Each structure stands twice: as structure tokens, then as C-alpha cells.
Coordinates of C-alpha atoms in Angstrom, one line a residue:
M1 CA 45.0 100.5 -35.4
C2 CA 46.0 99.2 -38.8
G3 CA 48.2 100.2 -41.7
I4 CA 47.0 101.2 -45.2
A5 CA 48.8 102.0 -48.4
G6 CA 48.3 102.0 -52.1
M7 CA 48.7 103.7 -55.5
V8 CA 46.3 105.1 -58.1
S9 CA 47.3 105.7 -61.7
F10 CA 45.3 106.7 -64.7
N11 CA 48.4 106.4 -67.0
C12 CA 49.5 102.9 -66.2
D13 CA 47.8 99.5 -65.9
L14 CA 48.5 98.4 -62.3
S15 CA 46.7 95.1 -62.5
G16 CA 50.0 93.1 -62.4
R17 CA 51.8 95.1 -59.7
H18 CA 51.9 92.6 -56.9
D19 CA 55.5 93.7 -56.2
L20 CA 54.4 97.2 -55.6
V21 CA 51.7 96.2 -53.1
D22 CA 54.2 94.0 -51.2
R23 CA 56.8 96.7 -51.0
M24 CA 54.4 99.3 -49.6
S25 CA 52.8 96.9 -47.2
E26 CA 56.0 95.6 -45.5
P27 CA 57.0 98.8 -43.6
L28 CA 53.6 98.8 -42.0
T29 CA 53.8 95.4 -40.4
T30 CA 53.9 96.6 -36.8
R31 CA 50.8 98.7 -37.4
G32 CA 49.0 95.5 -38.4
P33 CA 50.7 92.2 -37.4
D34 CA 47.5 90.1 -37.4
Q35 CA 46.4 90.1 -41.0
E36 CA 47.7 91.1 -44.4
G37 CA 45.4 91.9 -47.3
R38 CA 45.6 93.3 -50.8
W39 CA 43.4 94.4 -53.7
I40 CA 44.7 95.0 -57.2
G41 CA 42.8 96.6 -60.0
R42 CA 43.6 98.3 -63.3
H43 CA 43.8 101.9 -61.9
A44 CA 44.4 101.2 -58.2
V45 CA 46.2 98.8 -55.8
I46 CA 45.6 98.7 -52.1
A47 CA 47.7 97.2 -49.3
F48 CA 46.4 96.5 -45.8
R49 CA 47.8 95.4 -42.4
R50 CA 45.5 94.7 -39.6
N51 CA 45.8 94.9 -35.8
A52 CA 42.5 93.2 -34.9
V53 CA 40.6 94.8 -32.0
I54 CA 36.9 94.5 -32.8
D55 CA 35.2 91.4 -34.4
L56 CA 38.4 89.4 -34.6
S57 CA 37.0 86.9 -37.2
G58 CA 35.3 89.6 -39.3
G59 CA 36.4 92.9 -40.8
Q60 CA 38.9 91.5 -43.3
Q61 CA 40.3 94.2 -45.6
P62 CA 40.6 95.6 -48.1
M63 CA 36.8 95.3 -47.9
I64 CA 35.0 95.2 -51.3
A65 CA 31.5 96.3 -52.2
A66 CA 30.2 94.6 -55.3
N67 CA 27.2 94.8 -57.6
E68 CA 24.9 91.9 -58.5
S69 CA 27.3 90.6 -61.1
G70 CA 30.1 90.5 -58.5
T71 CA 32.1 93.4 -60.0
A72 CA 33.7 95.6 -57.4
T73 CA 32.1 99.1 -57.0
A74 CA 34.1 100.4 -54.0
V75 CA 37.1 99.1 -52.1
L76 CA 37.9 100.3 -48.6
A77 CA 41.2 100.3 -46.6
Y78 CA 40.4 101.7 -43.1
T79 CA 42.3 102.1 -39.9
G80 CA 40.6 103.3 -36.7
E81 CA 37.7 102.9 -34.4
I82 CA 34.2 104.2 -34.9
F83 CA 32.4 104.7 -31.6
N84 CA 28.9 105.2 -32.9
T85 CA 29.0 102.0 -35.0
E86 CA 25.8 100.5 -33.7
E87 CA 23.8 103.7 -34.3
L88 CA 25.1 103.9 -37.8
R89 CA 24.5 100.2 -38.5
S90 CA 20.9 100.6 -37.3
E91 CA 20.3 103.7 -39.5
L92 CA 21.9 102.1 -42.5
S93 CA 19.8 98.9 -42.0
T94 CA 16.6 100.9 -42.2
R95 CA 17.9 102.2 -45.6
G96 CA 18.3 98.7 -47.0
H97 CA 21.9 97.9 -46.2
R98 CA 22.7 94.3 -45.1
F99 CA 25.7 93.4 -43.0
R100 CA 27.7 90.2 -42.8
D101 CA 29.8 90.9 -39.7
R102 CA 29.8 93.3 -36.7
S103 CA 32.9 95.2 -37.6
D104 CA 33.0 99.0 -37.8
T105 CA 34.9 98.5 -41.1
E106 CA 31.8 97.3 -42.8
V107 CA 29.8 100.2 -41.4
V108 CA 32.3 102.7 -42.8
L109 CA 32.1 101.1 -46.2
H110 CA 28.3 101.1 -46.3
A111 CA 28.2 104.7 -44.9
Y112 CA 30.3 105.7 -47.9
L113 CA 28.1 103.8 -50.3
E114 CA 25.0 105.6 -48.8
W115 CA 26.3 109.2 -48.2
G116 CA 29.5 109.4 -50.3
T117 CA 32.1 111.8 -48.8
E118 CA 29.5 113.3 -46.5
C119 CA 29.8 110.1 -44.5
A120 CA 32.8 111.6 -42.8
G121 CA 30.6 114.0 -40.8
R122 CA 28.6 111.2 -39.4
L123 CA 31.5 109.2 -38.0
R124 CA 32.4 109.6 -34.3
G125 CA 35.8 108.3 -33.5
M126 CA 39.4 108.1 -34.7
F127 CA 40.1 107.1 -38.3
A128 CA 42.0 107.4 -41.5
F129 CA 40.8 105.6 -44.6
A130 CA 40.9 105.4 -48.3
V131 CA 38.2 104.3 -50.7
W132 CA 38.8 103.5 -54.3
D133 CA 35.4 104.2 -56.0
E134 CA 35.3 102.1 -59.2
R135 CA 32.0 103.7 -60.2
A136 CA 33.7 107.2 -60.4
D137 CA 37.3 106.1 -61.0
C138 CA 38.2 108.2 -57.9
L139 CA 40.2 107.8 -54.8
V140 CA 38.8 109.3 -51.6
M141 CA 40.9 109.8 -48.5
I142 CA 39.4 110.9 -45.2
R143 CA 41.0 111.6 -41.8
D144 CA 39.4 112.2 -38.3
R145 CA 38.9 115.6 -36.9
F146 CA 42.0 115.8 -34.7
G147 CA 44.5 113.8 -36.6
I148 CA 44.6 110.9 -34.2
Y149 CA 45.5 108.6 -37.1
P150 CA 47.9 109.7 -39.8
L151 CA 47.5 109.5 -43.6
F152 CA 50.1 110.7 -46.1
Y153 CA 50.2 111.0 -49.9
T154 CA 52.4 112.2 -52.7
Q155 CA 52.0 112.7 -56.4
V156 CA 54.5 110.9 -58.7
A157 CA 55.0 110.8 -62.4
D158 CA 52.4 108.0 -62.9
G159 CA 49.9 108.9 -60.3
L160 CA 49.4 109.2 -56.5
L161 CA 50.8 107.1 -53.6
F162 CA 49.2 107.1 -50.2
G163 CA 50.0 105.4 -46.9
S164 CA 49.7 105.5 -43.1
E165 CA 53.3 106.5 -42.8
P166 CA 55.8 108.1 -45.2
K167 CA 58.0 105.0 -45.2
A168 CA 55.3 103.1 -47.1
L169 CA 55.5 105.8 -49.9
F170 CA 59.3 105.5 -50.1
A171 CA 59.1 101.7 -50.2
S172 CA 57.3 102.0 -53.5
G173 CA 60.6 103.1 -55.1
L174 CA 58.7 105.9 -56.8
R175 CA 59.5 108.7 -54.3
R176 CA 62.7 109.3 -52.4
P177 CA 63.0 110.6 -48.8
E178 CA 64.4 114.1 -49.5
V179 CA 64.4 117.0 -47.1
D180 CA 64.9 120.6 -48.4
Q181 CA 65.1 123.8 -46.3
D182 CA 61.3 123.9 -45.9
G183 CA 61.5 120.4 -44.5
L184 CA 64.2 121.4 -42.1
R185 CA 62.0 124.3 -41.0
E186 CA 59.1 121.9 -40.3
L187 CA 61.5 119.6 -38.5
L188 CA 63.2 122.2 -36.3
G189 CA 60.2 124.6 -35.8
F190 CA 58.4 122.3 -33.2
T191 CA 55.0 123.5 -34.5
P192 CA 53.8 121.2 -37.4
T193 CA 51.9 122.9 -40.2
P194 CA 48.7 121.1 -41.1
G195 CA 49.0 119.4 -44.5
L196 CA 52.8 119.4 -44.6
S197 CA 55.4 116.8 -43.8
V198 CA 59.2 117.2 -43.4
F199 CA 59.7 115.4 -46.8
R200 CA 59.8 117.2 -50.1
D201 CA 56.4 116.8 -52.0
V202 CA 55.0 114.5 -49.3
Y203 CA 51.8 115.8 -47.7
E204 CA 49.3 114.7 -45.1
V205 CA 45.5 114.7 -45.2
V206 CA 44.7 117.5 -42.8
P207 CA 42.5 116.5 -39.8
G208 CA 38.9 117.1 -40.7
E209 CA 39.6 117.0 -44.4
V210 CA 38.5 115.0 -47.5
V211 CA 41.0 114.6 -50.3
T212 CA 39.9 113.1 -53.6
Y213 CA 42.1 112.2 -56.6
D214 CA 40.7 111.5 -60.1
A215 CA 41.8 111.9 -63.7
Q216 CA 41.3 115.7 -63.3
G217 CA 43.7 115.9 -60.4
L218 CA 43.7 116.4 -56.6
H219 CA 40.9 118.1 -54.7
R220 CA 40.7 119.0 -51.0
A221 CA 37.7 120.0 -48.9
K222 CA 37.0 120.5 -45.2
Y223 CA 34.2 118.5 -43.6
W224 CA 34.7 119.7 -40.1
Q225 CA 36.3 122.6 -38.2
L226 CA 35.9 124.2 -34.7
Q227 CA 33.2 126.8 -34.6
A228 CA 32.5 129.6 -32.1
R229 CA 29.2 129.5 -30.3
E230 CA 27.7 131.5 -27.5
H231 CA 28.0 129.6 -24.2
T232 CA 24.8 130.0 -22.2
D233 CA 25.1 127.4 -19.4
D234 CA 25.9 128.6 -15.9
Y235 CA 29.0 127.1 -14.1
V236 CA 27.1 124.4 -12.3
T237 CA 25.5 123.2 -15.5
T238 CA 28.8 123.5 -17.3
V239 CA 30.6 121.3 -14.8
K240 CA 27.8 118.7 -15.0
T241 CA 27.8 118.7 -18.8
V242 CA 31.6 118.2 -19.0
R243 CA 31.3 115.3 -16.6
E244 CA 28.5 113.7 -18.7
L245 CA 30.4 114.2 -22.0
L246 CA 33.6 112.8 -20.6
E247 CA 31.8 109.8 -19.1
D248 CA 30.2 109.1 -22.4
A249 CA 33.6 109.4 -24.3
V250 CA 35.2 107.0 -21.9
R251 CA 32.3 104.6 -22.0
T252 CA 32.2 104.4 -25.8
Q253 CA 36.0 104.0 -26.0
L254 CA 36.1 101.0 -23.7
V255 CA 34.6 98.8 -26.4
S256 CA 37.1 96.1 -27.4
D257 CA 37.3 92.4 -28.1
V258 CA 40.9 92.3 -26.8
P259 CA 42.6 93.2 -23.5
L260 CA 42.5 96.9 -22.7
G261 CA 44.3 99.1 -20.2
V262 CA 44.8 102.7 -19.2
M263 CA 48.0 104.9 -19.0
L264 CA 48.2 106.3 -15.5
S265 CA 50.7 109.0 -14.7
G266 CA 49.0 110.0 -11.5
G267 CA 48.1 113.4 -12.9
L268 CA 44.6 114.9 -13.1
D269 CA 43.9 113.9 -16.7
S270 CA 45.0 110.2 -16.7
S271 CA 43.5 109.7 -13.2
A272 CA 40.2 111.0 -14.4
I273 CA 40.2 108.5 -17.4
C274 CA 41.2 105.7 -15.1
A275 CA 38.6 106.5 -12.5
L276 CA 35.8 106.7 -15.1
A277 CA 36.9 103.4 -16.7
A278 CA 37.0 101.7 -13.3
A279 CA 33.6 103.2 -12.4
L280 CA 31.9 101.0 -15.0
G281 CA 32.4 98.3 -12.5
G282 CA 33.4 94.6 -12.4
S283 CA 31.9 92.3 -15.0
Q284 CA 30.8 95.2 -17.2
L285 CA 34.4 96.4 -17.5
S286 CA 35.8 93.0 -18.1
A287 CA 33.3 92.3 -20.8
H288 CA 34.6 95.4 -22.6
V289 CA 38.3 94.4 -22.1
G290 CA 38.0 90.8 -23.0
G291 CA 38.8 89.3 -19.6
S292 CA 37.2 87.2 -17.0
P293 CA 34.6 88.8 -14.5
D294 CA 37.4 88.8 -11.8
D295 CA 39.8 90.9 -13.9
E296 CA 40.8 94.3 -12.6
L297 CA 41.5 97.3 -14.7
R298 CA 45.1 97.3 -15.9
T299 CA 47.0 100.5 -15.6
Y300 CA 50.6 101.5 -16.6
S301 CA 53.2 104.2 -15.9
M302 CA 56.9 104.8 -16.2
E303 CA 59.6 106.5 -14.1
F304 CA 63.3 107.1 -14.4
G305 CA 65.1 105.1 -11.7
Y306 CA 67.4 108.0 -11.0
H307 CA 64.5 110.1 -9.8
F308 CA 63.6 107.8 -6.9
D309 CA 66.5 109.2 -4.8
N310 CA 67.8 112.2 -6.8
F311 CA 64.9 114.1 -8.2
R312 CA 65.2 117.9 -8.1
S313 CA 61.9 119.8 -8.1
N314 CA 61.5 122.9 -10.2
E315 CA 58.8 125.1 -11.6
Q316 CA 58.2 122.9 -14.7
F317 CA 58.6 119.6 -13.0
P318 CA 57.4 120.0 -9.4
D319 CA 57.4 116.3 -8.5
T320 CA 57.6 112.7 -9.9
D321 CA 54.8 110.6 -11.2
S322 CA 55.5 107.4 -9.3
P323 CA 53.9 108.2 -5.9
Y324 CA 50.7 109.6 -7.4
A325 CA 50.3 106.7 -9.9
H326 CA 50.6 104.2 -7.1
L327 CA 48.3 106.1 -4.9
M328 CA 45.6 106.3 -7.7
S329 CA 46.1 102.6 -8.5
R330 CA 45.5 101.6 -4.9
H331 CA 42.5 103.9 -4.7
L332 CA 41.0 102.2 -7.8
R333 CA 42.3 98.8 -7.0
T334 CA 43.9 98.4 -10.4
T335 CA 46.5 95.9 -11.6
H336 CA 49.4 98.3 -12.0
R337 CA 52.7 98.0 -13.8
E338 CA 55.5 100.7 -13.5
L339 CA 58.3 100.6 -16.0
V340 CA 61.5 101.9 -14.6
L341 CA 64.2 103.2 -17.0
S342 CA 67.8 104.3 -16.7
A343 CA 70.1 106.7 -18.5
A344 CA 71.6 103.8 -20.4
D345 CA 68.1 102.9 -21.7
S346 CA 67.6 106.5 -22.9
A347 CA 71.0 106.7 -24.5
D348 CA 70.9 103.3 -26.2
R349 CA 71.7 103.8 -29.9
G350 CA 69.4 100.9 -31.0
R351 CA 66.5 102.3 -29.1
Q352 CA 67.1 105.8 -30.4
L353 CA 67.2 104.5 -33.9
A354 CA 63.9 102.5 -33.3
V355 CA 62.3 105.8 -32.3
I356 CA 63.5 107.6 -35.4
A357 CA 62.5 104.8 -37.7
A358 CA 59.0 104.8 -36.1
M359 CA 58.6 108.5 -36.3
D360 CA 60.1 108.8 -39.8
R361 CA 62.0 111.8 -38.5
P362 CA 64.5 112.7 -35.7
T363 CA 63.2 114.2 -32.5
A364 CA 64.4 116.2 -29.6
R365 CA 63.6 114.9 -26.1
L366 CA 64.9 111.5 -27.0
D367 CA 64.6 110.5 -23.4
M368 CA 60.9 111.0 -23.6
Y369 CA 60.4 109.3 -26.9
V370 CA 62.5 106.3 -25.9
A371 CA 60.5 106.1 -22.7
A372 CA 57.2 106.2 -24.6
H373 CA 58.5 103.6 -27.0
R374 CA 59.5 101.3 -24.2
L375 CA 56.3 101.9 -22.3
S376 CA 54.2 101.0 -25.4
S377 CA 56.1 97.8 -25.7
A378 CA 55.6 97.0 -22.0
V379 CA 51.9 97.7 -22.2
R380 CA 51.5 95.5 -25.3
E381 CA 52.6 92.5 -23.3
T382 CA 49.3 92.5 -21.5
S383 CA 47.0 94.9 -23.3
K384 CA 46.4 95.6 -27.0
V385 CA 44.5 98.9 -26.5
A386 CA 45.3 101.7 -24.0
L387 CA 43.4 104.8 -23.1
S388 CA 45.2 107.9 -22.0
G389 CA 44.6 111.5 -20.8
D390 CA 46.2 113.2 -23.8
G391 CA 44.5 116.3 -25.1
A392 CA 43.2 117.6 -21.8
D393 CA 45.9 120.2 -21.4
E394 CA 45.3 121.6 -24.8
L395 CA 41.5 121.6 -24.4
F396 CA 41.2 122.9 -20.7
G397 CA 44.3 125.2 -20.7
G398 CA 46.7 123.1 -18.6
Y399 CA 50.0 124.3 -19.9
R400 CA 51.9 127.0 -18.0
W401 CA 52.0 129.4 -20.9
F402 CA 48.2 129.8 -20.6
K403 CA 49.2 131.8 -17.6
E404 CA 51.4 134.2 -19.5
P405 CA 50.3 137.7 -20.4
R406 CA 47.2 137.6 -22.5
A407 CA 48.2 140.2 -25.1
E408 CA 48.9 138.8 -28.6
S409 CA 52.6 138.1 -28.9
G410 CA 52.9 137.5 -32.6
A411 CA 54.1 134.0 -32.0
F412 CA 52.8 130.6 -30.8
P413 CA 52.3 130.9 -27.1
W414 CA 54.7 128.0 -26.3
F415 CA 57.6 130.0 -27.6
G416 CA 59.2 132.0 -24.9
A417 CA 57.2 130.3 -22.1
G418 CA 58.3 126.7 -22.9
H419 CA 60.4 126.6 -26.1
R420 CA 62.9 128.8 -28.0
F421 CA 62.8 129.4 -31.7
E422 CA 66.2 127.8 -32.2
E423 CA 66.0 125.3 -29.4
F424 CA 66.5 122.4 -31.8
S425 CA 69.0 124.1 -34.0
D426 CA 71.6 125.5 -31.5
L427 CA 74.3 123.3 -33.0
L428 CA 73.7 124.0 -36.7
D429 CA 76.0 126.2 -38.8
R430 CA 75.1 129.9 -38.3
R431 CA 74.8 130.5 -42.0
L432 CA 72.3 127.7 -42.3
V433 CA 70.4 129.0 -39.3
K434 CA 70.2 132.4 -40.9
E435 CA 68.9 131.0 -44.2
L436 CA 66.3 129.0 -42.4
D437 CA 65.1 132.0 -40.5
L438 CA 63.0 130.0 -38.1
P439 CA 61.5 133.0 -36.3
G440 CA 60.2 134.3 -39.7
Y441 CA 58.9 131.0 -40.8
I442 CA 57.2 130.2 -37.5
G443 CA 55.8 133.8 -37.5
D444 CA 54.2 133.3 -40.9
R445 CA 52.7 130.0 -39.8
Y446 CA 51.4 131.7 -36.7
K447 CA 49.6 134.4 -38.8
D448 CA 48.1 131.6 -40.9
A449 CA 46.8 129.9 -37.8
I450 CA 45.4 133.0 -36.2
A451 CA 43.5 133.8 -39.4
E452 CA 41.6 130.5 -39.1
V453 CA 40.3 131.1 -35.5
P454 CA 36.5 131.4 -35.3
R455 CA 35.4 134.3 -33.1
L456 CA 32.3 135.9 -31.6
D457 CA 31.6 139.6 -31.8
S458 CA 30.6 139.4 -28.1
D459 CA 34.0 138.0 -27.0
S460 CA 36.0 140.3 -24.7
R461 CA 39.6 140.9 -25.4
L462 CA 40.6 138.3 -22.9
E463 CA 38.1 135.7 -24.2
R464 CA 39.2 136.4 -27.7
R465 CA 42.8 135.7 -26.9
M466 CA 42.0 132.6 -24.8
R467 CA 39.8 131.2 -27.7
E468 CA 42.8 131.8 -30.0
L469 CA 45.1 129.9 -27.6
T470 CA 42.8 126.9 -27.3
Y471 CA 42.4 126.8 -31.1
L472 CA 46.2 126.9 -31.6
H473 CA 46.6 124.0 -29.2
M474 CA 43.8 121.9 -30.6
T475 CA 45.0 122.3 -34.2
R476 CA 48.8 122.5 -33.8
Y477 CA 50.2 121.6 -30.4
V478 CA 48.1 118.6 -29.8
R479 CA 49.4 117.1 -33.0
V480 CA 52.8 116.7 -31.5
T481 CA 51.3 114.7 -28.7
L482 CA 49.0 112.6 -30.9
D483 CA 51.7 111.9 -33.4
R484 CA 54.1 110.7 -30.7
K485 CA 51.3 108.5 -29.2
D486 CA 50.4 107.0 -32.6
R487 CA 53.9 106.3 -33.8
M488 CA 55.3 104.9 -30.5
G489 CA 52.2 102.8 -30.1
A490 CA 52.3 101.6 -33.7
A491 CA 55.9 100.4 -33.3
A492 CA 54.6 98.0 -30.7
A493 CA 51.2 97.3 -32.3
L494 CA 49.5 99.1 -29.4
E495 CA 46.3 101.0 -30.2
G496 CA 46.0 104.3 -28.3
R497 CA 42.7 106.0 -27.5
V498 CA 42.2 109.6 -26.4
P499 CA 38.7 110.3 -24.8
F500 CA 39.6 114.0 -24.3
C501 CA 39.6 114.3 -28.1
D502 CA 36.0 113.3 -28.5
R503 CA 34.2 115.6 -30.9
A504 CA 31.2 116.4 -28.6
L505 CA 33.5 117.2 -25.6
V506 CA 35.9 119.3 -27.7
E507 CA 33.1 121.3 -29.3
Y508 CA 31.5 122.1 -26.0
V509 CA 34.6 122.9 -24.0
F510 CA 36.1 125.1 -26.8
N511 CA 33.2 127.5 -26.3
V512 CA 33.3 127.6 -22.5
P513 CA 34.5 131.0 -21.3
W514 CA 38.0 131.2 -19.8
S515 CA 36.5 132.5 -16.6
M516 CA 34.9 129.1 -16.1
K517 CA 37.9 127.0 -17.3
E518 CA 40.0 128.8 -14.6
A519 CA 37.2 129.4 -12.1
D520 CA 39.4 129.2 -9.0
G521 CA 42.5 130.7 -10.5
R522 CA 44.2 127.4 -11.1
E523 CA 44.8 125.6 -14.4
K524 CA 42.0 123.2 -15.5
S525 CA 39.8 124.1 -12.6
L526 CA 36.7 123.3 -14.7
L527 CA 37.9 119.7 -15.3
R528 CA 39.0 119.4 -11.7
D529 CA 35.5 120.3 -10.5
A530 CA 34.0 117.9 -13.0
V531 CA 35.9 114.9 -11.6
R532 CA 36.3 116.0 -8.0
D533 CA 34.6 112.9 -6.5
L534 CA 36.8 110.4 -8.5
M535 CA 40.2 110.6 -6.8
P536 CA 42.0 111.4 -3.6
A537 CA 42.7 115.1 -2.8
E538 CA 46.5 114.5 -3.2
V539 CA 45.9 113.6 -6.9
L540 CA 43.1 116.1 -7.5
D541 CA 45.2 119.0 -6.2
R542 CA 48.6 117.9 -7.6
P543 CA 50.3 120.7 -9.7
K544 CA 50.6 120.1 -13.4
S545 CA 53.7 118.1 -14.2
P546 CA 54.7 117.2 -17.8
F547 CA 56.0 113.9 -19.1
P548 CA 59.2 113.3 -17.0
K549 CA 62.5 114.7 -18.2
L550 CA 65.5 112.6 -17.2
Q551 CA 67.7 114.6 -14.7
D552 CA 70.5 112.0 -14.5
P553 CA 73.8 113.6 -15.5
A554 CA 74.9 110.3 -16.9
Y555 CA 72.5 110.8 -19.7
D556 CA 74.1 114.2 -20.7
E557 CA 77.5 112.5 -20.5
A558 CA 76.3 109.8 -22.9
L559 CA 74.9 112.4 -25.3
R560 CA 78.2 114.2 -25.3
A561 CA 80.0 111.0 -26.1
Q562 CA 77.6 110.3 -29.0
L563 CA 78.1 113.8 -30.3
G564 CA 81.8 113.5 -30.1
E565 CA 81.8 110.2 -31.9
L566 CA 79.6 111.7 -34.6
T567 CA 81.9 114.7 -35.2
R568 CA 85.0 112.6 -35.3
D569 CA 83.5 110.3 -37.9
S570 CA 84.6 111.6 -41.4
A571 CA 81.7 109.7 -42.9
S572 CA 79.1 111.5 -40.8
P573 CA 76.4 112.8 -43.2
V574 CA 75.6 115.8 -41.0
A575 CA 79.0 117.0 -39.8
N576 CA 79.1 119.7 -42.5
L577 CA 75.8 121.1 -41.2
L578 CA 77.2 121.9 -37.7
D579 CA 78.9 124.9 -36.1
K580 CA 82.2 123.5 -34.9
S581 CA 82.7 126.0 -32.1
R582 CA 79.3 125.3 -30.6
V583 CA 79.9 121.6 -30.8
E584 CA 83.2 122.1 -29.0
A585 CA 81.4 124.0 -26.3
V586 CA 79.2 121.0 -25.7
L587 CA 82.0 118.5 -25.8
S588 CA 84.0 120.5 -23.4
G589 CA 81.3 120.2 -20.7
A590 CA 78.0 121.6 -19.6
P591 CA 79.1 125.0 -18.3
G592 CA 80.6 126.2 -21.6
A593 CA 77.5 125.0 -23.5
A594 CA 75.2 126.6 -21.0
Q595 CA 76.9 129.9 -21.4
R596 CA 76.1 129.8 -25.1
G597 CA 72.5 128.8 -24.4
I598 CA 72.9 125.4 -26.1
S599 CA 70.1 123.1 -25.1
R600 CA 70.1 119.4 -24.5
A601 CA 67.3 119.2 -27.1
S602 CA 69.7 120.5 -29.8
V603 CA 72.2 117.7 -29.0
E604 CA 69.5 115.1 -29.2
M605 CA 68.2 116.5 -32.5
T606 CA 71.7 116.5 -33.9
I607 CA 72.3 112.9 -32.9
G608 CA 68.9 112.0 -34.3
L609 CA 69.6 113.8 -37.6
D610 CA 72.8 111.8 -38.0
L611 CA 71.0 108.5 -37.4
W612 CA 68.1 109.5 -39.7
V613 CA 70.3 110.3 -42.7
R614 CA 72.8 107.5 -42.0
E615 CA 70.4 104.6 -41.3
Q616 CA 67.2 105.6 -43.1
G617 CA 68.7 106.8 -46.4
V618 CA 67.3 110.3 -46.1
T619 CA 68.9 113.0 -48.3
V620 CA 69.1 116.5 -46.7
A621 CA 69.5 119.2 -49.3
A622 CA 70.3 122.2 -47.1

């Protein structure tokens, strides 16, 4: 994980703009605390912040390719990990390329020099990078297939700004953080639209896309997308192939020159990743994680302290993580750390603000985001890299709404089964809610997404629908998870890796028939069969349980107190956006709010919106 930023201008001479580079670099410090670099040319300036993971003494950036006279031909700013580095280095060496270090950065630069933008299709891993090509006076921006790492850009009067996070663009002073009604729709709609951000005129490089910028303007092109293929393997072969692909994904993602650990919730997905990592065995594992031969695999989890004695089981949250995480840790003999949090931790204003600053936006489920932020910081104390099981539910059909009626609903499947259209906007003024028309906006985005889905003529009605659901999850829903993982990790300089988002695994499982994915009638039965020998039956057969949601009533009381303070403050920048009667229903106690269907998420979003505008200088033009 690193941070990159820069500007390209064909109207101005940027060769003296050291101040611009410094301003854009500073907000990315936590993404790259180990090294700062810059490159300044006439038409382009590039800032870089490094969090060193591979080849700690090499890989300095921005990395420059030069001709025989020493003139720069291409300049690379890159963040990520390429997991087929050695294969690419070998192929490039046979083509005459010479390497000075063993970093993947240098391989990416030489891959671009050899294949141009087509290099993107050859990279296996998670990445976002920008190349300033002096030969063509052109900026090239490329992002990995699933959006594991972010990359934003905006056009301004004198050119184009780019950066790992929007805050780097705003630090330039050339673009203000402004949010219009479309931005509010993106913020409140739960389902991010590929290419858009919540900020006016700020865009992201779409996963699997190449964006180029030259004197003629901006150009976008896809280099990868999911494709429908006939699945011809029988079930036994499919199970075996899934296991082999997952093992290979974990094996390649354990490569590191710094301490590495694994997130372990005690669920099927994280337990599978942990078990496969541990199966590499003893000295081989410690060689990957940068420890001594006696080191054990480090695993991490979190739990809300209130739940130890007061947890109430329900359909969505059938049990707590803690017993299963400890059981799996004992089974694998890992060195395990459990972070225990309280309602006071979740409601702490400073921690809420840290989350919003890291995300560049307010969020609902502040208890979850604060917990993820705290857990990332705790992990970073002993590990610099952490693998997780994120992406498995989206790929293998783990969410409960995969069980809903199969007929096309006209809306993303998580609405109705898990979320409401106005779940985040319950407290907003009713006139504003009507103008935003979230059901209409989300419905249009759903139609756009469905139109993208690749299909086979041979698909049955059920298979067609389940292919659609998997596509929607792998191109929309997973981005919520990956964005949270990246931003909460970046705030602590912790690199997160997601083996379930490996290209080969995703391409294979995407085309596996639903009858195999749900072979025994349970969610993720294909994955369960593929890892059956790796964990105790209690963990293997544990029902799906999402990231914990704090049940402590003290947290709701703290949220109500924060909301009351906000509405009493005449200087509150969002008070005029709220529906006073709905706010009063919340402040008067849970029963009144519940009768109006007002969610905790909307209270958290309102508190976050106030902090965002007040503390981050955001302008909301609603």
C-alpha cells in the first residue's frame, strides 16, 4: 500500500511547482509513512508516499525510465502488489530488459515500456498506478480488476489532478470538496456507481479500466470484465479446482518482507484463509512473513464487550464471533489477539471523525467502521500486512438475499432483504428526500448494471438470475467492503489483501452453476466442500454471521445525545437539511422512532454528515 498523487497540465509550466507536490502529498502520509518521493517536469508533477512491504531497500518512487542520454522517458507512481512478479520479470528479461532491484514496481514500469497500456491485462494482483509517458506527452492511469486500490481524478481549468484519495485532489487548492444532489444520491444510496464519487466533478478510475489524458483530452477503455463461459466440470472436479485456485491465491499473497497476519472472525471465509496460510507450515510461512522459524501465524479479531454476557441472537446475527475465532486459533495454533470494544469506543467523537476523514465521506454503521479502524490500528502494532476473507460472500452467494425469490425485482437484491431505499435518509427533510428520489435513482443504476451482465443462451431462468446477482455483487456490493478495508487500513498504514478477489478464482467461480454453489441447499456449500478438511465442524457448519452490530443500548443513547447536541447547535451546517419532527421522534426515545421506521443507520449518517461538513470543509449544495 502506498499513496500517489499528481497533476498534468498542457497549459502551464509545472516545473517550479514544488508547493503543489507537497500539498498533494501530505494528506496521503498514512498510506505511505516509510518514504516520500517526487518528480517534477514541465507538463507533469508526481507525488509519492511509500509503505514498504517488498524489497525494502529498493523500489523507490516515483520510478524513472530514462534513455541513453539520461532523459526521462516514463515516470511511474504505483501502489499495490503484483503476485506474478517473478514470471513477468523472467519474460521481460528474455526481451532484453535489465533490472536493478527485486521490487514489483520496477517490473510494472518495464511491463509498461514493453507492452504499453496492454500491460494491465498481464498483471495479477491489486494495484492502482499512474505513468507519465514523456515520449507521448500522455498520462496513463490503470486500476486493478476489482477496485481493491482506489484512484481518483478531476479535470480543472489548467489540466488534470489525480490521487489515491479525493483529499489529495482538494489539497491542491484547485478543486473544492463540493457535494450536489447527485453526490447525495451516491452517498445515501448505499450502492456506489462505478466511476463516480460523492464529490462534484471528481471521478474514479473504474476497476478494470485504463484512463489516458493527453492534449486532446480524456480517454477511457476497459481492459478486463467478467465473461460468461460454459462450465463443463462435474461437481467433484469443481470442488477440487476451487480448492487449488484458492490455495494458489493464498500462497502468492503471503509473499512479504515484513510481518504478516490474517483477520480471523471464526467464519467460514476467514477460517479458510487462515487454515491455508497455516498449512504452508513452519519455516516456509515465517520466511514469507519476515519472522523467525519459530514464529506462529498471527491472527486477529474483534468483539464488542457487551456481547459476552448480553448478546441476543436473531436471524441476521445468529451468534458472536469470539468463540469461533478462539476455537479456530487453537485448532491452527496461531498467535491470536482479540480486540474488545465498548459503546464508548463506538460513540467517541474523535474516532468517528477519524473514520470520516479516512473515508472522505460520512458512513452509516459507525460502530462497524470505528471497530474496523481500531482493529486495523491494533493489527498494525505487530503486522504490516493482513489477509482477510472479504469477497467470498459476493462470489459464492453467502448473503441471505441470495435466498430470496429468484424473479427479477427491478432493484438491487440487497434492497428489501437487507437494506431500505431510505435507510440512510430517514431524518432528512421530506422535500429534499422527494427531490432526491432515491428509489428512482437507484432503479436507474440497477438497469445500467443489469445491462452489463454477460449471459449464455443456454442459461436457465434461475441460472440467468443467479449470474446477474453474482455480477451485481462483484461489481457493486463488493466495492463497499473493499473500500472500507482499504480506507480503514490506510489510516493505520496496514496493507490488506483479499485472496477471494484473485482473478483466476473469480473468473472460474463466476461461471459455476448455482446448483453447484448451493449443492446441499446451504449458502456457500461449494466453498464449504472445498475447505472441509481445514477446520473443525463447529466452524465449518457455522451459519453466516456478518460483521458484528453493537447491541448495547448505551450506544443508541450516546447517538441520541449526539443528535440532540447537533440540532441544538445554531451553527450546525446540516440542521436545515433535517426533518424536525423525525428528529424529535428519535430524541424522545426508541419507541417513537421505531414507529416511524427511523433506523439507527440514519442517525449515524446524520451525525457523520455534520462532522464531515463541519470538520472537513465540505460544501453541500442540496
